[in-house]
JSON list of N, CA and C in Angstrom, two decimals:
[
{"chain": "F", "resi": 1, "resn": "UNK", "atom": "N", "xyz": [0.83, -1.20, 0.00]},
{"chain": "F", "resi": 1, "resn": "UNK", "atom": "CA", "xyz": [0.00, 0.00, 0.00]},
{"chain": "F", "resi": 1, "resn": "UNK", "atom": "C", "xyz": [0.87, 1.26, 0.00]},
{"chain": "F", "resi": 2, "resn": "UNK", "atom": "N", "xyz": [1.78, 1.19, 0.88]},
{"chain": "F", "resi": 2, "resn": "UNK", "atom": "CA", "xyz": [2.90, 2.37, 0.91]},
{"chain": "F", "resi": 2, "resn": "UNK", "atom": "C", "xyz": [3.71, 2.65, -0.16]},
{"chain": "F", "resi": 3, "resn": "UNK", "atom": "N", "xyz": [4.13, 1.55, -1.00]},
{"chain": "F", "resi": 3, "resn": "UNK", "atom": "CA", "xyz": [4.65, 1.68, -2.13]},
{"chain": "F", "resi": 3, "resn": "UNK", "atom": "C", "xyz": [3.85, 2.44, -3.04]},
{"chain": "F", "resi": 4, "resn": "UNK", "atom": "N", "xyz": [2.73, 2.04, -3.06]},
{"chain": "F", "resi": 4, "resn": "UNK", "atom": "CA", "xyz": [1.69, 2.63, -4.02]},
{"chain": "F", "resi": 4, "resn": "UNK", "atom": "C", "xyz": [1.31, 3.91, -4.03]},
{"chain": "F", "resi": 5, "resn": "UNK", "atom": "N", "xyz": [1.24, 4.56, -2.56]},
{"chain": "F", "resi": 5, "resn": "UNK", "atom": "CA", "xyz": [1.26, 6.26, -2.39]},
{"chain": "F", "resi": 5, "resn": "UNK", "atom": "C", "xyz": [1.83, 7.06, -2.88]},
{"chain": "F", "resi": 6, "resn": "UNK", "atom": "N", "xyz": [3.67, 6.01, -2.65]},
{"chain": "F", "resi": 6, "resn": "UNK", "atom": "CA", "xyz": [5.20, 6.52, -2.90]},
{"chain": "F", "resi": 6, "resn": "UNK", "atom": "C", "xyz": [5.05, 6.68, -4.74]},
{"chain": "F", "resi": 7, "resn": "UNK", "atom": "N", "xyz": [4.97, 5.67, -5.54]},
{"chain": "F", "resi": 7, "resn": "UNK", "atom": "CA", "xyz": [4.26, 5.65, -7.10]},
{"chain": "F", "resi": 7, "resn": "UNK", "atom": "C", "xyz": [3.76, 6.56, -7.26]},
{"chain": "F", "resi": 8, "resn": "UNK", "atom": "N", "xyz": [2.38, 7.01, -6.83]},
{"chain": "F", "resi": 8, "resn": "UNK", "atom": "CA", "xyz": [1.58, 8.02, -7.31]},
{"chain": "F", "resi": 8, "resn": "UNK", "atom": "C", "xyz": [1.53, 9.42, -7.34]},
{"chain": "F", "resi": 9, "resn": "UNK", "atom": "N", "xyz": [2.66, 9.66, -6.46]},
{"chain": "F", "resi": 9, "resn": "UNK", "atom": "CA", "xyz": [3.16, 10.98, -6.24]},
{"chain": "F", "resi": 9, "resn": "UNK", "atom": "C", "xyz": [4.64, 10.97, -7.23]},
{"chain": "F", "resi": 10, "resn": "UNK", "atom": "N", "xyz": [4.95, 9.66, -7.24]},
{"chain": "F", "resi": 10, "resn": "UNK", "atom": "CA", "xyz": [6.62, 10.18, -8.16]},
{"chain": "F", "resi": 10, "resn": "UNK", "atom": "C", "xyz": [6.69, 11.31, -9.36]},
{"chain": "F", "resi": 11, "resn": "UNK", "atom": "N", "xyz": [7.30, 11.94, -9.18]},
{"chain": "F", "resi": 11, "resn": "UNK", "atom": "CA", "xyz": [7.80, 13.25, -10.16]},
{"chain": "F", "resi": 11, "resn": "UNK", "atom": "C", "xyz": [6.90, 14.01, -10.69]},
{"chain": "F", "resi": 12, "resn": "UNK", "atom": "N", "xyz": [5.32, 13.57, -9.75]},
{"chain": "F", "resi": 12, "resn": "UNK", "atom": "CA", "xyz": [4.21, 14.79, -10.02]},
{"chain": "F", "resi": 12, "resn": "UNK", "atom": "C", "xyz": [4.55, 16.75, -8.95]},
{"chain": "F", "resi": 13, "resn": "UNK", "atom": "N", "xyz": [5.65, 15.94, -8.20]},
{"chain": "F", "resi": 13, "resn": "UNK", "atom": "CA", "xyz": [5.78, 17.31, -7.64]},
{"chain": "F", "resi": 13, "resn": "UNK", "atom": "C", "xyz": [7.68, 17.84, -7.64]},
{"chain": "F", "resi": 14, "resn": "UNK", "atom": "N", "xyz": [7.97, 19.21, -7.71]},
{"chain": "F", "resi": 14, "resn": "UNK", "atom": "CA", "xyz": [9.39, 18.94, -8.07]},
{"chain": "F", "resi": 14, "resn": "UNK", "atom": "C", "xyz": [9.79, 19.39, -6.20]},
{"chain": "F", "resi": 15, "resn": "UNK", "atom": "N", "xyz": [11.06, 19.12, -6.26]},
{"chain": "F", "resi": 15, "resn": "UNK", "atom": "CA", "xyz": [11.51, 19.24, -4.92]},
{"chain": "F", "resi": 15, "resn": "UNK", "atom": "C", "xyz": [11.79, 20.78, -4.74]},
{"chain": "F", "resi": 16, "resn": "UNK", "atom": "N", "xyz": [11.55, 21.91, -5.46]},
{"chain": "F", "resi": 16, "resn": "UNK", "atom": "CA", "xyz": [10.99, 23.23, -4.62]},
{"chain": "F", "resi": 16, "resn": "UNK", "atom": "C", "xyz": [9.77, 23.45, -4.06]},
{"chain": "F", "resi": 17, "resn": "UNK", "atom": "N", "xyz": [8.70, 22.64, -4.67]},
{"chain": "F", "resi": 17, "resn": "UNK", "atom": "CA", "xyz": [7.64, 22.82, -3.98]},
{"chain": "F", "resi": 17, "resn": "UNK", "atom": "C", "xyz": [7.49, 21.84, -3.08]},
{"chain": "F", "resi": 18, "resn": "UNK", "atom": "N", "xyz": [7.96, 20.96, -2.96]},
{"chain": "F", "resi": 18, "resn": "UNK", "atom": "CA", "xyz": [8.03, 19.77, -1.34]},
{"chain": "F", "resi": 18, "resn": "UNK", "atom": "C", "xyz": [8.54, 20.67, -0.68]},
{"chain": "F", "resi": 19, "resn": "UNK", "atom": "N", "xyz": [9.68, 21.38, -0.84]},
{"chain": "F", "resi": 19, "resn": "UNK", "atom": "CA", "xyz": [10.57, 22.30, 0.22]},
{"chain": "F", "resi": 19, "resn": "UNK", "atom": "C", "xyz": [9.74, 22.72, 0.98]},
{"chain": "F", "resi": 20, "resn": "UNK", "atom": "N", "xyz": [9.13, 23.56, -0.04]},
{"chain": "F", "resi": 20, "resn": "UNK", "atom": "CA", "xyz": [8.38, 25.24, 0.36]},
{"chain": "F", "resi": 20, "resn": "UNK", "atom": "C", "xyz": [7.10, 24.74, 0.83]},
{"chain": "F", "resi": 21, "resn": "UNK", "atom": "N", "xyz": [6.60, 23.79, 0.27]},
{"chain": "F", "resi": 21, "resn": "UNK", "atom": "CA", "xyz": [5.30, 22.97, 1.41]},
{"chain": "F", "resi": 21, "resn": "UNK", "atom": "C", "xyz": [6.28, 22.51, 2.39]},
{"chain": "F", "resi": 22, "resn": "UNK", "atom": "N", "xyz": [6.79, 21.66, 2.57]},
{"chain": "F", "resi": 22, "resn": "UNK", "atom": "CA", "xyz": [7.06, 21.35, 4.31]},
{"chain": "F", "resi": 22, "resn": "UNK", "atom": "C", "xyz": [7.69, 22.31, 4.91]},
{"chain": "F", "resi": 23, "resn": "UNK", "atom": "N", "xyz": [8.66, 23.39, 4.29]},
{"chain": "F", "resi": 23, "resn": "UNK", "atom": "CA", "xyz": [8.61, 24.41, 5.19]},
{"chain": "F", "resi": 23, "resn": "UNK", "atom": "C", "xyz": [7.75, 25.07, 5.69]},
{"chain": "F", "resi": 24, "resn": "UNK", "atom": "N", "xyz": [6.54, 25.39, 5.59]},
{"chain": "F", "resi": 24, "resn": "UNK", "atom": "CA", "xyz": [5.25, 25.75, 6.01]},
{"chain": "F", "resi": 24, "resn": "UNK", "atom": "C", "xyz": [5.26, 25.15, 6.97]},
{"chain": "F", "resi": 25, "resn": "UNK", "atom": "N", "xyz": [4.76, 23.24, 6.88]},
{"chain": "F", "resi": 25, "resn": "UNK", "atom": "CA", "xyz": [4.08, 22.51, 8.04]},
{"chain": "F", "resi": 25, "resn": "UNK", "atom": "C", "xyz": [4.99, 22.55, 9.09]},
{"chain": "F", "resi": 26, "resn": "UNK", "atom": "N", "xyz": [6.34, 22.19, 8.80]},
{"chain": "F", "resi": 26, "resn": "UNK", "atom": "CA", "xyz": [7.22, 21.43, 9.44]},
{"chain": "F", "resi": 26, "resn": "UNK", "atom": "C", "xyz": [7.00, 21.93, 11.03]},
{"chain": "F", "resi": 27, "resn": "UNK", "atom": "N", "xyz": [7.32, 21.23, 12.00]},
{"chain": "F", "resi": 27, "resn": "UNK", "atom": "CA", "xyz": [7.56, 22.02, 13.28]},
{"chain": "F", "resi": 27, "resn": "UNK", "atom": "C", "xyz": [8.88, 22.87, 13.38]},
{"chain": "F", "resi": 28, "resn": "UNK", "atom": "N", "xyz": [8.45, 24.40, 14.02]},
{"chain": "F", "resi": 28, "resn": "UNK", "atom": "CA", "xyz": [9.58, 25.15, 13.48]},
{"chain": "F", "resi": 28, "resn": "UNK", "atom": "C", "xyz": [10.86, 25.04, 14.64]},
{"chain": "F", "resi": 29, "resn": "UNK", "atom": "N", "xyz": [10.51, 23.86, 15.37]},
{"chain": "F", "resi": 29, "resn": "UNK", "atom": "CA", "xyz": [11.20, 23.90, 16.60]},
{"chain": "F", "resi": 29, "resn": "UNK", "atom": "C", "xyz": [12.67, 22.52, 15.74]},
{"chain": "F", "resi": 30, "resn": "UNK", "atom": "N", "xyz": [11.99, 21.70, 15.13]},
{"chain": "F", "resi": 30, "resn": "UNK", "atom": "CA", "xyz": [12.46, 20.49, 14.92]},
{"chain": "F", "resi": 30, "resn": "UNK", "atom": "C", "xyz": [12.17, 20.00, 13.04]},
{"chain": "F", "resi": 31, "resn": "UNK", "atom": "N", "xyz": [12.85, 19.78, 12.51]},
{"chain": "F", "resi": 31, "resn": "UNK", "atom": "CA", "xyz": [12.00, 19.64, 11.46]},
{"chain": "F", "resi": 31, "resn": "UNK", "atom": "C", "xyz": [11.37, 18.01, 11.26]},
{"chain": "F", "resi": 32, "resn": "UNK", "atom": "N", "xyz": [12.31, 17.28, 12.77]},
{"chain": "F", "resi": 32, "resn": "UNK", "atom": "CA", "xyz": [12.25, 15.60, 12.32]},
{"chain": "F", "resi": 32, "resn": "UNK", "atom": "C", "xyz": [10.85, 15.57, 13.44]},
{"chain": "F", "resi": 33, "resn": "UNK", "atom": "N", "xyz": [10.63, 16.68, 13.96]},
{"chain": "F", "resi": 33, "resn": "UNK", "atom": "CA", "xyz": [8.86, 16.53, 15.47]},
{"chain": "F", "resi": 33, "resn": "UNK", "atom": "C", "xyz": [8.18, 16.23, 14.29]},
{"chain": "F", "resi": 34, "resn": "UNK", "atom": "N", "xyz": [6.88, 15.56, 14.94]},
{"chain": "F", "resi": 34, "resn": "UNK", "atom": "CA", "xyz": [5.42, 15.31, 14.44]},
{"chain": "F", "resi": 34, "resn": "UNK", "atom": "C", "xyz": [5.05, 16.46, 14.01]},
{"chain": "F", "resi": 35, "resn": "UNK", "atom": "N", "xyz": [3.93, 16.27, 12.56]},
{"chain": "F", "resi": 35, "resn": "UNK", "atom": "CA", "xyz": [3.16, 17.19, 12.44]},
{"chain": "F", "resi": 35, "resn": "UNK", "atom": "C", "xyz": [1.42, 17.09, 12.52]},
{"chain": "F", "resi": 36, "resn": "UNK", "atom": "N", "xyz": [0.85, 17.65, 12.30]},
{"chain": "F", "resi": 36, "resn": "UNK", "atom": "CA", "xyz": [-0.67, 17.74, 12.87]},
{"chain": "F", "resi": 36, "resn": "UNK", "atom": "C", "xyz": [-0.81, 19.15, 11.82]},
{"chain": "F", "resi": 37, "resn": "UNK", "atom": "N", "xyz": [-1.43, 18.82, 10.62]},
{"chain": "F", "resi": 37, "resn": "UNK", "atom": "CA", "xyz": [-2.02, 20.29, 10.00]},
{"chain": "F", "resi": 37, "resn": "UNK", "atom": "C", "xyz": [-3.20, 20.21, 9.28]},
{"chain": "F", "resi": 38, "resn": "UNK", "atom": "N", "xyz": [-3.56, 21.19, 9.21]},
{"chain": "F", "resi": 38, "resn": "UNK", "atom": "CA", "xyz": [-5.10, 21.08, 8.20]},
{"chain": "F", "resi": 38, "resn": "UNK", "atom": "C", "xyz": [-5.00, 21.46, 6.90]},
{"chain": "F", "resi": 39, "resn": "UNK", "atom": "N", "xyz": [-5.37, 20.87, 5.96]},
{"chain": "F", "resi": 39, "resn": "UNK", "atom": "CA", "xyz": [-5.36, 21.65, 4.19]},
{"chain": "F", "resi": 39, "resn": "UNK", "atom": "C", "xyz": [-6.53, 21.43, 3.81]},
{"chain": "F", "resi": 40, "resn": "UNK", "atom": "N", "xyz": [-6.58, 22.40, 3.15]},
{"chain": "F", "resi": 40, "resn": "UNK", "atom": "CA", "xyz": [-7.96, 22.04, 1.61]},
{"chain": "F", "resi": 40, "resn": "UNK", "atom": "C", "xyz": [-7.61, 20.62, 0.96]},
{"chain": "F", "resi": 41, "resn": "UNK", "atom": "N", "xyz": [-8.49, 20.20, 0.55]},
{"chain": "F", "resi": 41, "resn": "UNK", "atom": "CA", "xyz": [-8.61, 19.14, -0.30]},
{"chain": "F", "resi": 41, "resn": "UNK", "atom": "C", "xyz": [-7.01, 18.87, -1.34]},
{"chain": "F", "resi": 42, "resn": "UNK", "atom": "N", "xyz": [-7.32, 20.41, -2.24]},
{"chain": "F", "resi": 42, "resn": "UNK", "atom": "CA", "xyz": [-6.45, 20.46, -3.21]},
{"chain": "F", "resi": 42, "resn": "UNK", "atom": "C", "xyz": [-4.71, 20.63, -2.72]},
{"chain": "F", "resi": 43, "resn": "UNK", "atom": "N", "xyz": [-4.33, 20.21, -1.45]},
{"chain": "F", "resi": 43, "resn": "UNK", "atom": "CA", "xyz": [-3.16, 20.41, -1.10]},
{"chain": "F", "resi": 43, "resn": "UNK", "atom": "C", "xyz": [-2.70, 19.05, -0.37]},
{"chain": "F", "resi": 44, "resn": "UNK", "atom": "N", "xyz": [-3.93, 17.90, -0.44]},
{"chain": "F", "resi": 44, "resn": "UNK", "atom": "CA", "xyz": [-3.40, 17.10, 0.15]},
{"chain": "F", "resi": 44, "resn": "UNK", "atom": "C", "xyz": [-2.65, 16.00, -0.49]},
{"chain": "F", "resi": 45, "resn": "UNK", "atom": "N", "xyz": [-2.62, 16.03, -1.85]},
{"chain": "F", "resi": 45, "resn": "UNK", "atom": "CA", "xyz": [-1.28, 14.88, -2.83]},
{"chain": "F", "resi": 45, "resn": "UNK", "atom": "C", "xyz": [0.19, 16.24, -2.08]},
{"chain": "F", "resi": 46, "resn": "UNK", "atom": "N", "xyz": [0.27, 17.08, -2.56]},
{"chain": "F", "resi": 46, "resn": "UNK", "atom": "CA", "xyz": [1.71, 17.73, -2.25]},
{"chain": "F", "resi": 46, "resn": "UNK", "atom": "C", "xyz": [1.69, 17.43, -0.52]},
{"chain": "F", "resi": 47, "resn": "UNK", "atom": "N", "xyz": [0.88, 17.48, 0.36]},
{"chain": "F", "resi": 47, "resn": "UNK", "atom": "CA", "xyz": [1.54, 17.28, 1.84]},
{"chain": "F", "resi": 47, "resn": "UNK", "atom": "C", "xyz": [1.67, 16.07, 1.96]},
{"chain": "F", "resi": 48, "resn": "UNK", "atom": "N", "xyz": [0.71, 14.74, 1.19]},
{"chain": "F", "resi": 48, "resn": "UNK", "atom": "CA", "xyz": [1.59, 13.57, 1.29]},
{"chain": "F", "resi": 48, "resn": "UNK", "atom": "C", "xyz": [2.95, 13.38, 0.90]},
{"chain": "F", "resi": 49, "resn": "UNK", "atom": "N", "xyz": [3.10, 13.95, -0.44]},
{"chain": "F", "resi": 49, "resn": "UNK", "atom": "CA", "xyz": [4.62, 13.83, -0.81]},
{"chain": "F", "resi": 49, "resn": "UNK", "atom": "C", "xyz": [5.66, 14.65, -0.40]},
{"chain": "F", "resi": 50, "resn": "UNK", "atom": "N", "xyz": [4.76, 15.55, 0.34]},
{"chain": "F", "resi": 50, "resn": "UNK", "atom": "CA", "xyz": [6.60, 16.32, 1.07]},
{"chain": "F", "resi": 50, "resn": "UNK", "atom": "C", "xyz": [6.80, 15.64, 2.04]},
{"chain": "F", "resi": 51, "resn": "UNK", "atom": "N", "xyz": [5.76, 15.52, 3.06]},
{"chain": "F", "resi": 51, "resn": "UNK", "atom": "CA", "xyz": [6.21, 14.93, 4.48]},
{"chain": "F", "resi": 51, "resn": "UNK", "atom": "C", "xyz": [6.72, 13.63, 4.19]},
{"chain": "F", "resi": 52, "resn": "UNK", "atom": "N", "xyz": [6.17, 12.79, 3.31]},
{"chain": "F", "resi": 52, "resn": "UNK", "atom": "CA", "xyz": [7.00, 11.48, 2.97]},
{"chain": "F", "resi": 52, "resn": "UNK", "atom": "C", "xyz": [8.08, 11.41, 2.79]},
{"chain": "F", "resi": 53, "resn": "UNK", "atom": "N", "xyz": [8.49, 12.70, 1.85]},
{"chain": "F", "resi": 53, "resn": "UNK", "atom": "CA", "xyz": [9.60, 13.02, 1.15]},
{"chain": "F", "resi": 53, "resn": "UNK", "atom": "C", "xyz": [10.70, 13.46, 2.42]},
{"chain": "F", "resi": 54, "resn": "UNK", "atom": "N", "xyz": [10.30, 13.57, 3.55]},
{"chain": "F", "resi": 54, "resn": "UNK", "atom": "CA", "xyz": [11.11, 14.43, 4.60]},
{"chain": "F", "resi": 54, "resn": "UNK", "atom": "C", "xyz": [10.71, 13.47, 5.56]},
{"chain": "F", "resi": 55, "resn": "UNK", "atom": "N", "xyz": [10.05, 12.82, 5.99]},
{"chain": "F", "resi": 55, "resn": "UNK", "atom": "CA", "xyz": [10.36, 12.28, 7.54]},
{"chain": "F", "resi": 55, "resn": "UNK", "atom": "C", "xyz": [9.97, 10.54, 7.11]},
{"chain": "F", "resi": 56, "resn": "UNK", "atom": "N", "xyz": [10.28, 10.40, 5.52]},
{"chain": "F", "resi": 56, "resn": "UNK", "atom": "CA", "xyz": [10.13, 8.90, 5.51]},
{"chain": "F", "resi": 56, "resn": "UNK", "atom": "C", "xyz": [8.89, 7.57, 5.64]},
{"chain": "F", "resi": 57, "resn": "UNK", "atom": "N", "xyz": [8.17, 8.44, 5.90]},
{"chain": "F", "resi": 57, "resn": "UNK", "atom": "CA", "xyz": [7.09, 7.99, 6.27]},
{"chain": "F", "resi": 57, "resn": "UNK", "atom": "C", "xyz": [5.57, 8.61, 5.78]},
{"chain": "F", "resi": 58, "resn": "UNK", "atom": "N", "xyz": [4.38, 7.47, 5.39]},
{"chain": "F", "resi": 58, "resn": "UNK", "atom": "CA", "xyz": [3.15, 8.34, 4.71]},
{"chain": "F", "resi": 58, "resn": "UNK", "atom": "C", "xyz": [2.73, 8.24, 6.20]},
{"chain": "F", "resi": 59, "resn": "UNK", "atom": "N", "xyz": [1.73, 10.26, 5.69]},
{"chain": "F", "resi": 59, "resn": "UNK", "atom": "CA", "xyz": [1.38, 10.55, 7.08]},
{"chain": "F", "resi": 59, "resn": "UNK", "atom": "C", "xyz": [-0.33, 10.18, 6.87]},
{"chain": "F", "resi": 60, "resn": "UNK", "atom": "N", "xyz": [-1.01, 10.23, 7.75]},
{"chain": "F", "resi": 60, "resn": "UNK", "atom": "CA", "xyz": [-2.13, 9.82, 7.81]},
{"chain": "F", "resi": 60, "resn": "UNK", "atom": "C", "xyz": [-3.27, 10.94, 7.38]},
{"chain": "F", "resi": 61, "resn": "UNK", "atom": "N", "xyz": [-4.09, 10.78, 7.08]},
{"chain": "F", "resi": 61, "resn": "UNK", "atom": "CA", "xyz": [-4.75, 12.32, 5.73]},
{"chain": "F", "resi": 61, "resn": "UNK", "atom": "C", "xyz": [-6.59, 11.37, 6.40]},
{"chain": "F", "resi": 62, "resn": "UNK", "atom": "N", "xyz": [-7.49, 12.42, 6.83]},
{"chain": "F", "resi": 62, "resn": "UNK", "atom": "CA", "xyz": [-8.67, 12.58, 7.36]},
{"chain": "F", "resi": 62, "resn": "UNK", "atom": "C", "xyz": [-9.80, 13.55, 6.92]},
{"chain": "F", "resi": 63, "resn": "UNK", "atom": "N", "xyz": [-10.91, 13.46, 6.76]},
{"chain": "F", "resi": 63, "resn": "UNK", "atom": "CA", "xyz": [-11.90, 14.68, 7.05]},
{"chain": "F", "resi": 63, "resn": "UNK", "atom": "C", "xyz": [-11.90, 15.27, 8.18]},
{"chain": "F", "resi": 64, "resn": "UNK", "atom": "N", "xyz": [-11.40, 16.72, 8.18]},
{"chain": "F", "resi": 64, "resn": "UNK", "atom": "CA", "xyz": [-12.01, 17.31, 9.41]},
{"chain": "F", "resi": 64, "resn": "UNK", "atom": "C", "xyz": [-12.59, 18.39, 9.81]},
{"chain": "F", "resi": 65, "resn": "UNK", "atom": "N", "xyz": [-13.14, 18.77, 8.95]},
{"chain": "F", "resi": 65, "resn": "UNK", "atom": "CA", "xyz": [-14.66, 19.64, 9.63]},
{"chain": "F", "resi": 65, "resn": "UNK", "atom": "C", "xyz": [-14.86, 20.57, 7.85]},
{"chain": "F", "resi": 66, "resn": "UNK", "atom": "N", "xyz": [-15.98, 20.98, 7.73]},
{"chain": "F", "resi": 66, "resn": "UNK", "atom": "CA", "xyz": [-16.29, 21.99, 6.27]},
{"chain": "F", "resi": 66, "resn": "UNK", "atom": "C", "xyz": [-16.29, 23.50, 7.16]},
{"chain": "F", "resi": 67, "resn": "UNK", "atom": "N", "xyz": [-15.87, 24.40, 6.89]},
{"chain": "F", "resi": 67, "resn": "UNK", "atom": "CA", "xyz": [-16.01, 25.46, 8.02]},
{"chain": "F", "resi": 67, "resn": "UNK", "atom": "C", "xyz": [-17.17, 26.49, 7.17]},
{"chain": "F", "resi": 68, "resn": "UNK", "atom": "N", "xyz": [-17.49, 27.53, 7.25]},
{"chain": "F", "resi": 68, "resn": "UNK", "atom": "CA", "xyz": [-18.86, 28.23, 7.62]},
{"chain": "F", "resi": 68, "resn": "UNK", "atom": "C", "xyz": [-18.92, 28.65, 5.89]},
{"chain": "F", "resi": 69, "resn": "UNK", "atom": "N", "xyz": [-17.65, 28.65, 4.97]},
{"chain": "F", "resi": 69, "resn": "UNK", "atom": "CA", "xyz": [-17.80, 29.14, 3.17]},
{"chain": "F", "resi": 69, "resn": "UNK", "atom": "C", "xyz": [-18.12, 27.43, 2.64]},
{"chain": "F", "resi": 70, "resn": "UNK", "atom": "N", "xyz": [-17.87, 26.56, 3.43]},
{"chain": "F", "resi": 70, "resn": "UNK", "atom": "CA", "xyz": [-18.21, 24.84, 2.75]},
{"chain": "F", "resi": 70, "resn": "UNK", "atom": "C", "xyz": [-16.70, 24.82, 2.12]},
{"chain": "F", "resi": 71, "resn": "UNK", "atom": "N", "xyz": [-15.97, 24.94, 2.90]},
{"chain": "F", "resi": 71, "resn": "UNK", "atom": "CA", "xyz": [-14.51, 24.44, 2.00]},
{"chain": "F", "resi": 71, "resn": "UNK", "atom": "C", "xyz": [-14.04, 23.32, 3.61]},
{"chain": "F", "resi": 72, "resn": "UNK", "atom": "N", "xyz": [-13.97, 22.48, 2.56]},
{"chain": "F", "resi": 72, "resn": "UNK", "atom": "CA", "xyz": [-13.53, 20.96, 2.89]},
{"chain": "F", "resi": 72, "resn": "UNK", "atom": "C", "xyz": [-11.91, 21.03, 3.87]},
{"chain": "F", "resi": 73, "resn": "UNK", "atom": "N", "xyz": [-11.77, 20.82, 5.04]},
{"chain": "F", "resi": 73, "resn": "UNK", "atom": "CA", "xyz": [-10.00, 20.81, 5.42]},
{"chain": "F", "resi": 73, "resn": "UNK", "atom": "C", "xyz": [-10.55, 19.39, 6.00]},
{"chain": "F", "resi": 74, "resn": "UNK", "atom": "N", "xyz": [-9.16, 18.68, 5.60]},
{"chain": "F", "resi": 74, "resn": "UNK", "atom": "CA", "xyz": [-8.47, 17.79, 5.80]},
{"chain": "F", "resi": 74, "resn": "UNK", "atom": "C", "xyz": [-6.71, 17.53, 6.77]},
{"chain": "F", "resi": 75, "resn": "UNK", "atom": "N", "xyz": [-7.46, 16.78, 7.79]},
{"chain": "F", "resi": 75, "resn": "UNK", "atom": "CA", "xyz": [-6.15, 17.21, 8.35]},
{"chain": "F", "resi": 75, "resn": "UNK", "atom": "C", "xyz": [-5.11, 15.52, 8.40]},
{"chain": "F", "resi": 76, "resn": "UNK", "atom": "N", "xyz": [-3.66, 16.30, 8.36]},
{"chain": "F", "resi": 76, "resn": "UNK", "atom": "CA", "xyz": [-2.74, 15.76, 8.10]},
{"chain": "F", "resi": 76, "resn": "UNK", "atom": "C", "xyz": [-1.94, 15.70, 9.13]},
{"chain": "F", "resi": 77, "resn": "UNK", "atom": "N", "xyz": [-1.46, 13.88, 9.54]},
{"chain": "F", "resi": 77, "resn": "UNK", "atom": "CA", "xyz": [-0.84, 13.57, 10.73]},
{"chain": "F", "resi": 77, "resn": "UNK", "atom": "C", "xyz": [0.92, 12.69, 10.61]},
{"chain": "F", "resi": 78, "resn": "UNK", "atom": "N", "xyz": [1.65, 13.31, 10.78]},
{"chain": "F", "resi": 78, "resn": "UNK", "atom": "CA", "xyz": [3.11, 12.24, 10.59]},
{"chain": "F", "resi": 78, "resn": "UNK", "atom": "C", "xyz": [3.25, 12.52, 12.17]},
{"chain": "F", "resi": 79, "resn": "UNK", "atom": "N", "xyz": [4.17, 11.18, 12.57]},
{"chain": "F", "resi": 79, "resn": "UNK", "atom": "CA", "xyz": [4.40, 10.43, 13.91]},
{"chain": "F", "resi": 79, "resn": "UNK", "atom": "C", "xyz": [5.73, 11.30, 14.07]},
{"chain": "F", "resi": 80, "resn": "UNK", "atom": "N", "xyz": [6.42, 11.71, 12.55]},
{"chain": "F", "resi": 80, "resn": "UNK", "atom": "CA", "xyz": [7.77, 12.45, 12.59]},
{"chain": "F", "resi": 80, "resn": "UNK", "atom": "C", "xyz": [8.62, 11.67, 11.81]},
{"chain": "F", "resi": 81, "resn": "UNK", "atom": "N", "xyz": [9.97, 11.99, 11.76]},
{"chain": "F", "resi": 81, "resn": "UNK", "atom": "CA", "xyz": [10.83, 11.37, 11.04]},
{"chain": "F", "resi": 81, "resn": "UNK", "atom": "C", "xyz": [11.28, 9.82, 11.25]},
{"chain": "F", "resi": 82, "resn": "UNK", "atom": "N", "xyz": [11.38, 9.22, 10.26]},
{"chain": "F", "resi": 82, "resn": "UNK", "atom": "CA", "xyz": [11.43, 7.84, 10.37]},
{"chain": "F", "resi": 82, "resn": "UNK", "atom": "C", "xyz": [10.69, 7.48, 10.88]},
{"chain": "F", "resi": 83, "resn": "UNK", "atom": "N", "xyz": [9.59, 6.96, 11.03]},
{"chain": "F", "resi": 83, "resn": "UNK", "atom": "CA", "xyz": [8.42, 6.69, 11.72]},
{"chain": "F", "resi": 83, "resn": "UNK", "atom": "C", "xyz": [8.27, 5.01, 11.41]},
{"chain": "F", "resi": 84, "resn": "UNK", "atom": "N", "xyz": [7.60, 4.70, 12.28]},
{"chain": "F", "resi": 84, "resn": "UNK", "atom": "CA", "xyz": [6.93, 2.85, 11.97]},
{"chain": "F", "resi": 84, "resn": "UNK", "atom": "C", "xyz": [5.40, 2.93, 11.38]}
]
């Protein structure tokens, strides 16, 4: 299954925009800490493939709440770098 995430994202995103997305999420304390963030719909293939791309691991991707305009966030969970 993990392989298959890792596939579907290959070379759809280039590594300035993984950067510049996980520099956003990353924790600004640590870049290898857990993250916990919310995106729109349309941002959640690039936060799978950066955080994968950076802490090794697919992070876990949810519904979580439509807020008051009906735009959909989805929130996004990695355990951190190298993860099980």
């Amino acid at each position: 299954m993990n392989i298959k995430i890792l596939e579907m994202h290959d070379g759809k995103f280039s590594s300035e925009q993984m950067k510049e997305f996980f520099d956003e999420v990353k924790d600004k304390s640590h870049w290898k800490n857990p993250i916990d963030v919310c995106v729109v719909k349309s941002c959640i293939e690039l936060a799978q493939a950066s955080i994968c791309h950076y802490h090794g691991c697919i992070p876990e991707c949810y519904f979580d709440r439509e807020d008051e305009f009906g735009i959909k966030w989805f929130r996004i969970e990695s355990p951190g770098y190298m993860c099980d």
